[in-house]
Short mmCIF file of C-alpha atoms in Angstrom, two decimals:
data_model
loop_
_atom_site.label_atom_id
_atom_site.label_comp_id
_atom_site.label_asym_id
_atom_site.label_seq_id
_atom_site.Cartn_x
_atom_site.Cartn_y
_atom_site.Cartn_z
CA MET A 1 0.57 123.36 151.34
CA ARG A 2 2.44 120.38 149.80
CA ILE A 3 3.83 121.25 146.38
CA ALA A 4 5.70 119.03 143.93
CA ILE A 5 7.46 120.60 140.95
CA PHE A 6 8.90 118.80 137.93
CA GLY A 7 11.15 121.52 136.50
CA LEU A 8 13.96 121.85 133.99
CA SER A 9 16.54 122.58 136.67
CA ILE A 10 16.89 124.13 140.10
CA THR A 11 20.43 122.86 140.75
CA SER A 12 22.11 124.50 137.73
CA SER A 13 21.68 127.96 136.24
CA TRP A 14 24.02 127.15 133.35
CA GLY A 15 22.49 128.42 130.11
CA ASN A 16 18.95 128.69 131.45
CA GLY A 17 16.80 131.17 133.35
CA HIS A 18 14.52 128.50 134.77
CA ALA A 19 16.76 127.78 137.77
CA VAL A 20 16.65 131.36 139.07
CA THR A 21 12.85 131.43 138.74
CA TYR A 22 12.38 128.12 140.54
CA ARG A 23 14.85 129.02 143.28
CA GLY A 24 13.14 132.31 144.06
CA LEU A 25 9.67 130.77 143.96
CA ALA A 26 10.58 127.73 146.08
CA ARG A 27 12.38 129.89 148.64
CA ALA A 28 9.40 132.25 148.91
CA LEU A 29 6.95 129.37 149.23
CA ALA A 30 9.06 127.78 151.97
CA ALA A 31 9.24 131.11 153.82
CA ARG A 32 5.42 131.11 153.85
CA GLY A 33 5.32 127.66 155.42
CA HIS A 34 4.69 125.55 152.32
CA ARG A 35 6.67 122.34 151.60
CA VAL A 36 8.27 122.04 148.18
CA LEU A 37 9.57 118.90 146.49
CA PHE A 38 11.54 119.64 143.31
CA LEU A 39 12.08 116.79 140.87
CA GLU A 40 14.78 117.32 138.24
CA ARG A 41 15.88 114.95 135.51
CA ASP A 42 19.57 114.18 135.93
CA VAL A 43 21.20 115.14 132.62
CA PRO A 44 24.94 115.60 131.87
CA TRP A 45 24.72 119.27 130.83
CA TYR A 46 23.46 120.37 134.25
CA ALA A 47 25.26 117.65 136.21
CA GLU A 48 28.55 119.15 135.08
CA ASN A 49 27.54 122.70 136.02
CA ARG A 50 25.61 122.58 139.30
CA ASP A 51 26.00 125.83 141.24
CA LEU A 52 23.33 124.90 143.83
CA PRO A 53 23.30 121.09 144.09
CA SER A 54 21.28 120.98 147.33
CA PRO A 55 18.90 123.95 147.72
CA PRO A 56 18.24 124.44 151.45
CA PHE A 57 14.67 125.64 150.96
CA CYS A 58 13.22 122.52 149.28
CA GLU A 59 13.77 118.80 148.92
CA THR A 60 15.45 118.09 145.59
CA VAL A 61 15.29 114.74 143.81
CA LEU A 62 17.37 113.89 140.73
CA TYR A 63 15.94 111.11 138.59
CA LYS A 64 16.99 109.35 135.38
CA ARG A 65 13.55 108.04 134.45
CA ILE A 66 10.10 108.44 135.95
CA LYS A 67 9.97 104.75 136.78
CA ASP A 68 13.13 105.21 138.86
CA LEU A 69 11.38 107.50 141.35
CA SER A 70 11.19 105.92 144.77
CA PRO A 71 7.78 104.78 146.10
CA ARG A 72 8.06 107.59 148.67
CA HIS A 73 8.37 110.26 145.99
CA VAL A 74 5.57 108.76 143.88
CA GLN A 75 3.41 108.93 146.99
CA ALA A 76 4.48 112.55 147.56
CA VAL A 77 3.32 113.42 144.04
CA ARG A 78 0.06 111.56 144.62
CA GLU A 79 -0.67 113.36 147.89
CA ALA A 80 0.56 116.86 146.98
CA ASP A 81 -1.95 119.69 147.07
CA LEU A 82 -0.36 121.10 143.90
CA VAL A 83 1.81 119.38 141.30
CA ILE A 84 3.52 121.50 138.63
CA VAL A 85 5.16 120.35 135.40
CA GLY A 86 7.39 122.98 133.82
CA SER A 87 8.20 123.76 130.21
CA TYR A 88 11.34 122.25 128.67
CA VAL A 89 11.32 119.36 131.14
CA PRO A 90 13.02 116.45 129.36
CA ARG A 91 10.37 113.94 128.21
CA GLY A 92 7.82 116.42 129.51
CA VAL A 93 4.91 114.71 127.73
CA GLN A 94 5.67 111.49 129.59
CA VAL A 95 6.11 113.39 132.85
CA GLY A 96 2.82 115.20 132.28
CA ARG A 97 0.93 111.96 131.72
CA PHE A 98 2.46 110.51 134.87
CA VAL A 99 1.35 113.55 136.87
CA LEU A 100 -2.15 113.56 135.39
CA ASP A 101 -2.53 109.86 136.19
CA THR A 102 -0.97 110.03 139.65
CA ALA A 103 -1.68 113.37 141.34
CA ARG A 104 -4.86 113.89 143.32
CA GLY A 105 -4.36 117.59 143.94
CA VAL A 106 -4.31 120.49 141.50
CA ARG A 107 -2.31 119.61 138.35
CA ALA A 108 -0.63 122.60 136.69
CA PHE A 109 1.62 123.26 133.73
CA TYR A 110 4.07 126.13 134.24
CA ASP A 111 5.15 127.58 130.91
CA ILE A 112 8.24 129.72 131.26
CA ASP A 113 8.44 129.86 127.46
CA THR A 114 4.80 130.29 126.38
CA PRO A 115 5.20 131.88 122.91
CA VAL A 116 7.93 129.39 122.06
CA THR A 117 5.71 126.56 123.26
CA LEU A 118 2.69 127.66 121.23
CA ALA A 119 4.80 128.13 118.11
CA ALA A 120 6.27 124.64 118.55
CA LEU A 121 2.81 123.15 119.09
CA ALA A 122 1.64 124.77 115.85
CA ARG A 123 4.52 123.07 114.02
CA GLY A 124 3.92 119.77 115.80
CA GLU A 125 7.43 119.93 117.24
CA CYS A 126 6.97 120.53 120.98
CA ALA A 127 8.87 117.88 122.93
CA TYR A 128 7.46 118.66 126.38
CA LEU A 129 3.75 119.34 125.76
CA GLU A 130 0.98 118.00 123.53
CA PRO A 131 -2.26 119.88 122.73
CA SER A 132 -4.27 117.03 124.26
CA LEU A 133 -2.64 117.58 127.66
CA ILE A 134 -3.59 121.24 127.98
CA PRO A 135 -7.31 120.66 128.77
CA ALA A 136 -6.28 117.94 131.24
CA TYR A 137 -4.17 120.26 133.37
CA ASP A 138 -6.35 122.06 135.92
CA LEU A 139 -4.25 125.20 135.64
CA TYR A 140 -1.98 126.67 132.97
CA LEU A 141 0.56 129.08 134.48
CA SER A 142 2.19 131.32 131.92
CA PHE A 143 5.19 133.64 131.79
CA THR A 144 3.17 135.50 129.13
CA GLY A 145 -0.04 137.35 129.94
CA GLY A 146 -2.40 139.47 127.87
CA PRO A 147 -4.27 137.94 124.92
CA THR A 148 -2.22 134.72 125.14
CA LEU A 149 -4.19 133.69 128.23
CA THR A 150 -7.45 133.98 126.32
CA ARG A 151 -5.95 131.99 123.48
CA LEU A 152 -4.92 129.21 125.86
CA GLU A 153 -8.46 128.91 127.15
CA LYS A 154 -10.44 129.45 123.94
CA GLU A 155 -8.19 127.78 121.38
CA PHE A 156 -6.40 125.11 123.41
CA GLY A 157 -9.11 124.34 125.97
CA SER A 158 -7.29 125.17 129.19
CA PRO A 159 -9.89 125.31 131.99
CA MET A 160 -7.89 128.06 133.70
CA ALA A 161 -4.95 130.07 132.31
CA ARG A 162 -3.26 132.60 134.59
CA PRO A 163 -0.08 134.70 134.43
CA LEU A 164 2.78 133.76 136.70
CA TYR A 165 5.50 136.07 135.45
CA CYS A 166 9.16 135.83 136.25
CA SER A 167 10.29 137.57 139.40
CA VAL A 168 13.30 138.48 141.50
CA ASP A 169 14.43 137.58 145.00
CA PRO A 170 15.50 140.85 146.72
CA ARG A 171 17.79 138.90 149.02
CA ASN A 172 19.87 137.93 146.00
CA TYR A 173 19.43 141.06 143.86
CA TYR A 174 20.14 144.40 145.49
CA PRO A 175 22.24 147.55 144.92
CA VAL A 176 25.99 147.05 145.30
CA ARG A 177 28.45 149.89 145.73
CA ARG A 178 30.89 149.57 142.85
CA ALA A 179 32.55 152.01 140.48
CA PRO A 180 31.07 151.74 136.96
CA GLN A 181 33.26 149.65 134.67
CA TRP A 182 31.01 149.71 131.60
CA ASP A 183 28.65 152.28 130.15
CA LEU A 184 26.24 149.64 128.82
CA GLY A 185 25.98 145.92 129.46
CA TYR A 186 23.85 142.99 128.46
CA LEU A 187 23.29 139.66 130.23
CA GLY A 188 21.70 136.86 128.23
CA THR A 189 22.31 133.53 126.52
CA TYR A 190 22.76 133.71 122.75
CA CYS A 191 19.49 133.59 120.81
CA PRO A 192 19.31 133.93 117.00
CA THR A 193 16.18 136.11 117.13
CA ARG A 194 17.73 138.44 119.71
CA GLN A 195 21.08 138.83 117.97
CA PRO A 196 19.91 141.37 115.34
CA VAL A 197 18.48 143.52 118.13
CA LEU A 198 21.69 143.18 120.13
CA SER A 199 23.60 144.33 117.05
CA ARG A 200 21.30 147.33 116.59
CA LEU A 201 21.06 148.43 120.22
CA MET A 202 24.60 147.64 121.41
CA LEU A 203 27.14 146.76 118.72
CA GLU A 204 26.21 149.69 116.46
CA PRO A 205 26.33 152.23 119.33
CA ALA A 206 29.64 150.69 120.42
CA GLN A 207 31.10 151.30 116.98
CA GLY A 208 29.98 154.93 117.06
CA LEU A 209 30.99 155.61 120.67
CA SER A 210 34.62 154.56 120.78
CA ASP A 211 35.13 156.30 124.13
CA LYS A 212 32.45 154.17 125.82
CA HIS A 213 32.82 150.67 127.26
CA PHE A 214 30.37 147.79 126.70
CA VAL A 215 30.02 144.19 127.87
CA VAL A 216 28.01 141.12 126.85
CA ALA A 217 27.75 138.23 129.33
CA GLY A 218 26.28 134.85 128.50
CA PRO A 219 27.11 131.51 126.85
CA GLN A 220 26.61 129.94 123.41
CA TYR A 221 27.55 132.94 121.24
CA PRO A 222 29.00 131.78 117.88
CA ALA A 223 32.71 132.22 117.39
CA ASN A 224 32.19 134.15 114.15
CA ILE A 225 30.53 137.19 115.76
CA ALA A 226 32.66 140.29 115.15
CA TRP A 227 32.70 142.07 118.50
CA PRO A 228 33.85 145.73 118.42
CA GLY A 229 37.05 146.34 120.34
CA ASN A 230 35.26 148.20 123.15
CA VAL A 231 32.83 145.31 123.81
CA ALA A 232 34.06 142.89 126.48
CA ARG A 233 32.80 139.30 126.68
CA VAL A 234 31.98 137.17 129.74
CA GLU A 235 31.18 133.55 128.88
CA HIS A 236 29.17 132.66 132.00
CA LEU A 237 28.12 134.69 135.00
CA PRO A 238 26.80 132.70 138.00
CA PRO A 239 23.74 134.27 139.68
CA PRO A 240 25.64 135.31 142.85
CA GLU A 241 27.77 137.57 140.63
CA HIS A 242 24.80 139.28 138.95
CA PRO A 243 24.39 142.19 141.43
CA GLY A 244 28.04 143.18 141.10
CA PHE A 245 27.79 142.89 137.32
CA TYR A 246 24.74 145.17 137.21
CA ALA A 247 26.41 147.62 139.59
CA ALA A 248 29.38 147.90 137.23
CA GLN A 249 27.13 149.24 134.43
CA ARG A 250 25.79 152.76 134.01
CA PHE A 251 22.94 151.26 131.97
CA THR A 252 21.92 147.69 131.25
CA LEU A 253 20.21 146.49 128.09
CA ASN A 254 17.09 144.31 128.04
CA LEU A 255 16.36 142.38 124.83
CA THR A 256 13.37 140.19 124.03
CA ARG A 257 13.08 137.12 121.82
CA ALA A 258 11.00 137.58 118.67
CA ASP A 259 8.29 135.17 119.83
CA MET A 260 7.95 137.10 123.07
CA VAL A 261 7.76 140.44 121.24
CA ALA A 262 5.01 139.08 118.99
CA ALA A 263 2.99 137.83 121.97
CA GLY A 264 3.59 140.85 124.20
CA TRP A 265 3.18 140.82 127.98
CA SER A 266 6.37 138.76 128.31
CA PRO A 267 8.76 140.47 130.74
CA SER A 268 12.29 139.17 130.95
CA ILE A 269 13.69 138.21 134.33
CA ARG A 270 16.59 140.55 133.55
CA LEU A 271 14.20 143.50 133.77
CA PHE A 272 13.37 142.70 137.37
CA GLU A 273 16.92 141.72 138.32
CA ALA A 274 18.41 144.97 137.03
CA GLY A 275 15.60 146.99 138.57
CA ALA A 276 16.12 145.39 141.97
CA CYS A 277 19.85 146.10 141.70
CA GLY A 278 19.22 149.77 140.97
CA THR A 279 20.67 149.76 137.46
CA PRO A 280 18.80 151.85 134.85
CA VAL A 281 17.37 149.71 132.05
CA ILE A 282 17.23 150.44 128.33
CA SER A 283 14.79 148.03 126.68
CA ASP A 284 13.33 147.15 123.32
CA TRP A 285 9.55 147.66 123.07
CA TRP A 286 6.79 145.07 123.22
CA ALA A 287 3.06 145.35 123.90
CA GLY A 288 2.37 145.37 127.61
CA LEU A 289 5.77 146.67 128.72
CA ASP A 290 4.13 149.81 130.07
CA GLU A 291 2.03 147.67 132.43
CA PHE A 292 5.22 146.58 134.19
CA PHE A 293 7.27 149.80 134.06
CA ARG A 294 6.43 153.40 133.18
CA PRO A 295 8.48 154.47 130.13
CA ASP A 296 10.76 157.48 130.74
CA GLU A 297 10.08 157.29 134.48
CA GLU A 298 11.11 153.73 135.38
CA ILE A 299 12.59 152.46 132.12
CA ILE A 300 13.97 153.78 128.82
CA VAL A 301 12.56 152.34 125.59
CA ALA A 302 14.88 152.31 122.57
CA ALA A 303 14.11 151.42 118.96
CA SER A 304 17.38 152.43 117.30
CA SER A 305 21.09 152.70 117.91
CA GLN A 306 20.66 156.48 118.02
CA ASP A 307 18.12 156.14 120.85
CA VAL A 308 20.71 154.23 122.86
CA ALA A 309 23.51 156.65 122.04
CA ASP A 310 21.37 159.65 123.00
CA CYS A 311 20.46 158.08 126.33
CA MET A 312 24.06 157.21 127.15
CA THR A 313 25.45 160.63 126.21
CA HIS A 314 22.69 163.04 127.26
CA MET A 315 21.05 161.65 130.41
CA SER A 316 22.37 163.40 133.51
CA GLU A 317 23.46 161.52 136.60
CA PRO A 318 20.49 162.85 138.67
CA GLU A 319 18.11 161.65 135.93
CA ARG A 320 19.83 158.28 135.80
CA GLY A 321 19.58 157.93 139.58
CA SER A 322 15.91 158.87 139.60
CA LEU A 323 15.18 156.28 136.91
CA ALA A 324 16.98 153.57 138.89
CA ARG A 325 15.22 154.37 142.19
CA ALA A 326 11.78 154.41 140.57
CA ALA A 327 12.38 151.04 138.87
CA ARG A 328 13.64 149.46 142.09
CA ALA A 329 10.58 150.68 144.00
CA ARG A 330 8.29 149.20 141.32
CA VAL A 331 10.06 145.84 141.42
CA LEU A 332 9.95 145.59 145.20
CA GLU A 333 6.26 146.43 145.17
CA SER A 334 5.06 144.13 142.40
CA HIS A 335 7.66 141.75 141.00
CA THR A 336 9.32 139.82 143.83
CA ALA A 337 9.38 136.06 144.28
CA ASP A 338 7.19 136.50 147.35
CA ALA A 339 4.56 138.28 145.24
CA ARG A 340 4.59 135.36 142.79
CA ALA A 341 4.32 132.83 145.61
CA ARG A 342 1.18 134.58 146.87
CA GLU A 343 -0.24 134.62 143.34
CA LEU A 344 0.52 130.92 142.86
CA VAL A 345 -1.24 129.91 146.07
CA ALA A 346 -4.26 132.04 145.15
CA TYR A 347 -4.44 130.38 141.71
CA ALA A 348 -4.20 126.92 143.31
CA GLU A 349 -7.05 127.78 145.66
CA GLU A 350 -9.11 129.00 142.72
CA ALA A 351 -8.38 125.86 140.68
CA ALA A 352 -9.22 123.64 143.64
CA GLY A 353 -12.57 125.37 143.95
CA HIS A 354 -11.95 126.88 147.36
CA GLY A 355 -13.07 130.32 146.15
CA GLY A 356 -12.61 132.87 148.91
CA GLU A 357 -11.82 130.25 151.53
CA GLN A 358 -8.05 130.82 151.29
CA ARG A 359 -7.27 127.38 152.59
CA TRP A 360 -3.52 127.60 151.92
CA SER A 361 -2.80 131.34 151.95
CA ALA A 362 -0.25 132.48 154.50
#
C-alpha cells in the first residue's frame, strides 16, 4: 500500500505527542510492507529541536509551502492508495483542499485532537479544518471514540468516522531495571485545563507527604507555579529517555485535558507508554476508560488527593507488581502501533469499498 501523510511533525517530538504517534504508526506500516511518505511543514520551532531528522522507516519531505513540493511528490500524493491529513498541520485547510483536489486514493483526516477540533469548529476558530471539508474526506480517523464518532457522521456529515487511538511501540517502550527515584511522576506538556487536576492529584499529595518524592516532566509550564520542595522538574524528556523515566517511578500519573474528559473515550498516549514500561498508572476518570483498562486490576482511578495518597502509602509491592503486569499485558494485546496499523489498513479497505477483499492487509 502507498500511503502519504501530511502530519504536524515526525522529525521533532518537542512539545507535541504527534511525533511519537506518527513514528510508531509509520514504522509498523513499513514493517508490514507498506510504503509511507511523510510530508512535514518546515517551521522554526521543530527545525531547532529535531530528535529524528531522517526516520529510517519512511521517506520524509520538509516543505515551506504546498506549491514548493516537487513534481515527484505531487505525483506520489496523486497516486497514493491512502492520503492522510493530520490535525494541527500548519495551513491545514489549504493542505486539505490540495489533497482533496489531487489524491485519487482514499482521502482521510486524522484527528489526534478531536474534542479540541470540534470545540474550535464550534467557535469558528479552527485553523486546520473547516466544516465543509469533513464530508469531502472519505474517512475521518479520530483519537476519540464513543459518541463522538456518531456526532462526526450525523452532525458534520463524515461518510465514515472510525477510531484510531494513540498507541505505543513496544520496541521503544519496555520495562527497564532501575531503582525507583520518585514515588509519583507525571509526563506531559503544560495545559491550562490539566493544571488544576495536576495540583489536586500531585501537588496537594506532595505537600501532605513530605517523605515522598515527586517529579513533573514537560515543557511550557509558567514560571509562577509554586512547586513543593519535594517535586522535581524536568523541562524536556526526549522519547528515548521515557522508559528509564517511567522505571524510576513507583507510580505514574495520567491526566486528561478537559475537552477530552467531556468527550470520553480519549486515552492518552502516556497510558499506553507507562503500561508498556510496566509502571503502575494512577489516572483521573473519564467515560470509556474502563474499555481500555480494568480499574483496580490494570489501573488505579483517583478523584482526590486522598485517593492518591492512599494508593501510594497502602498498596503493597506485590499488589503494585500485579497491577503493572496486568496493564502491560493489556497494552501488548490491544494498544500497540502494529495493532493500529492493522486497523488503519482495514479502515482504508472499507473506505475504498473493497469490503472483505482485504486488498492491502498484510
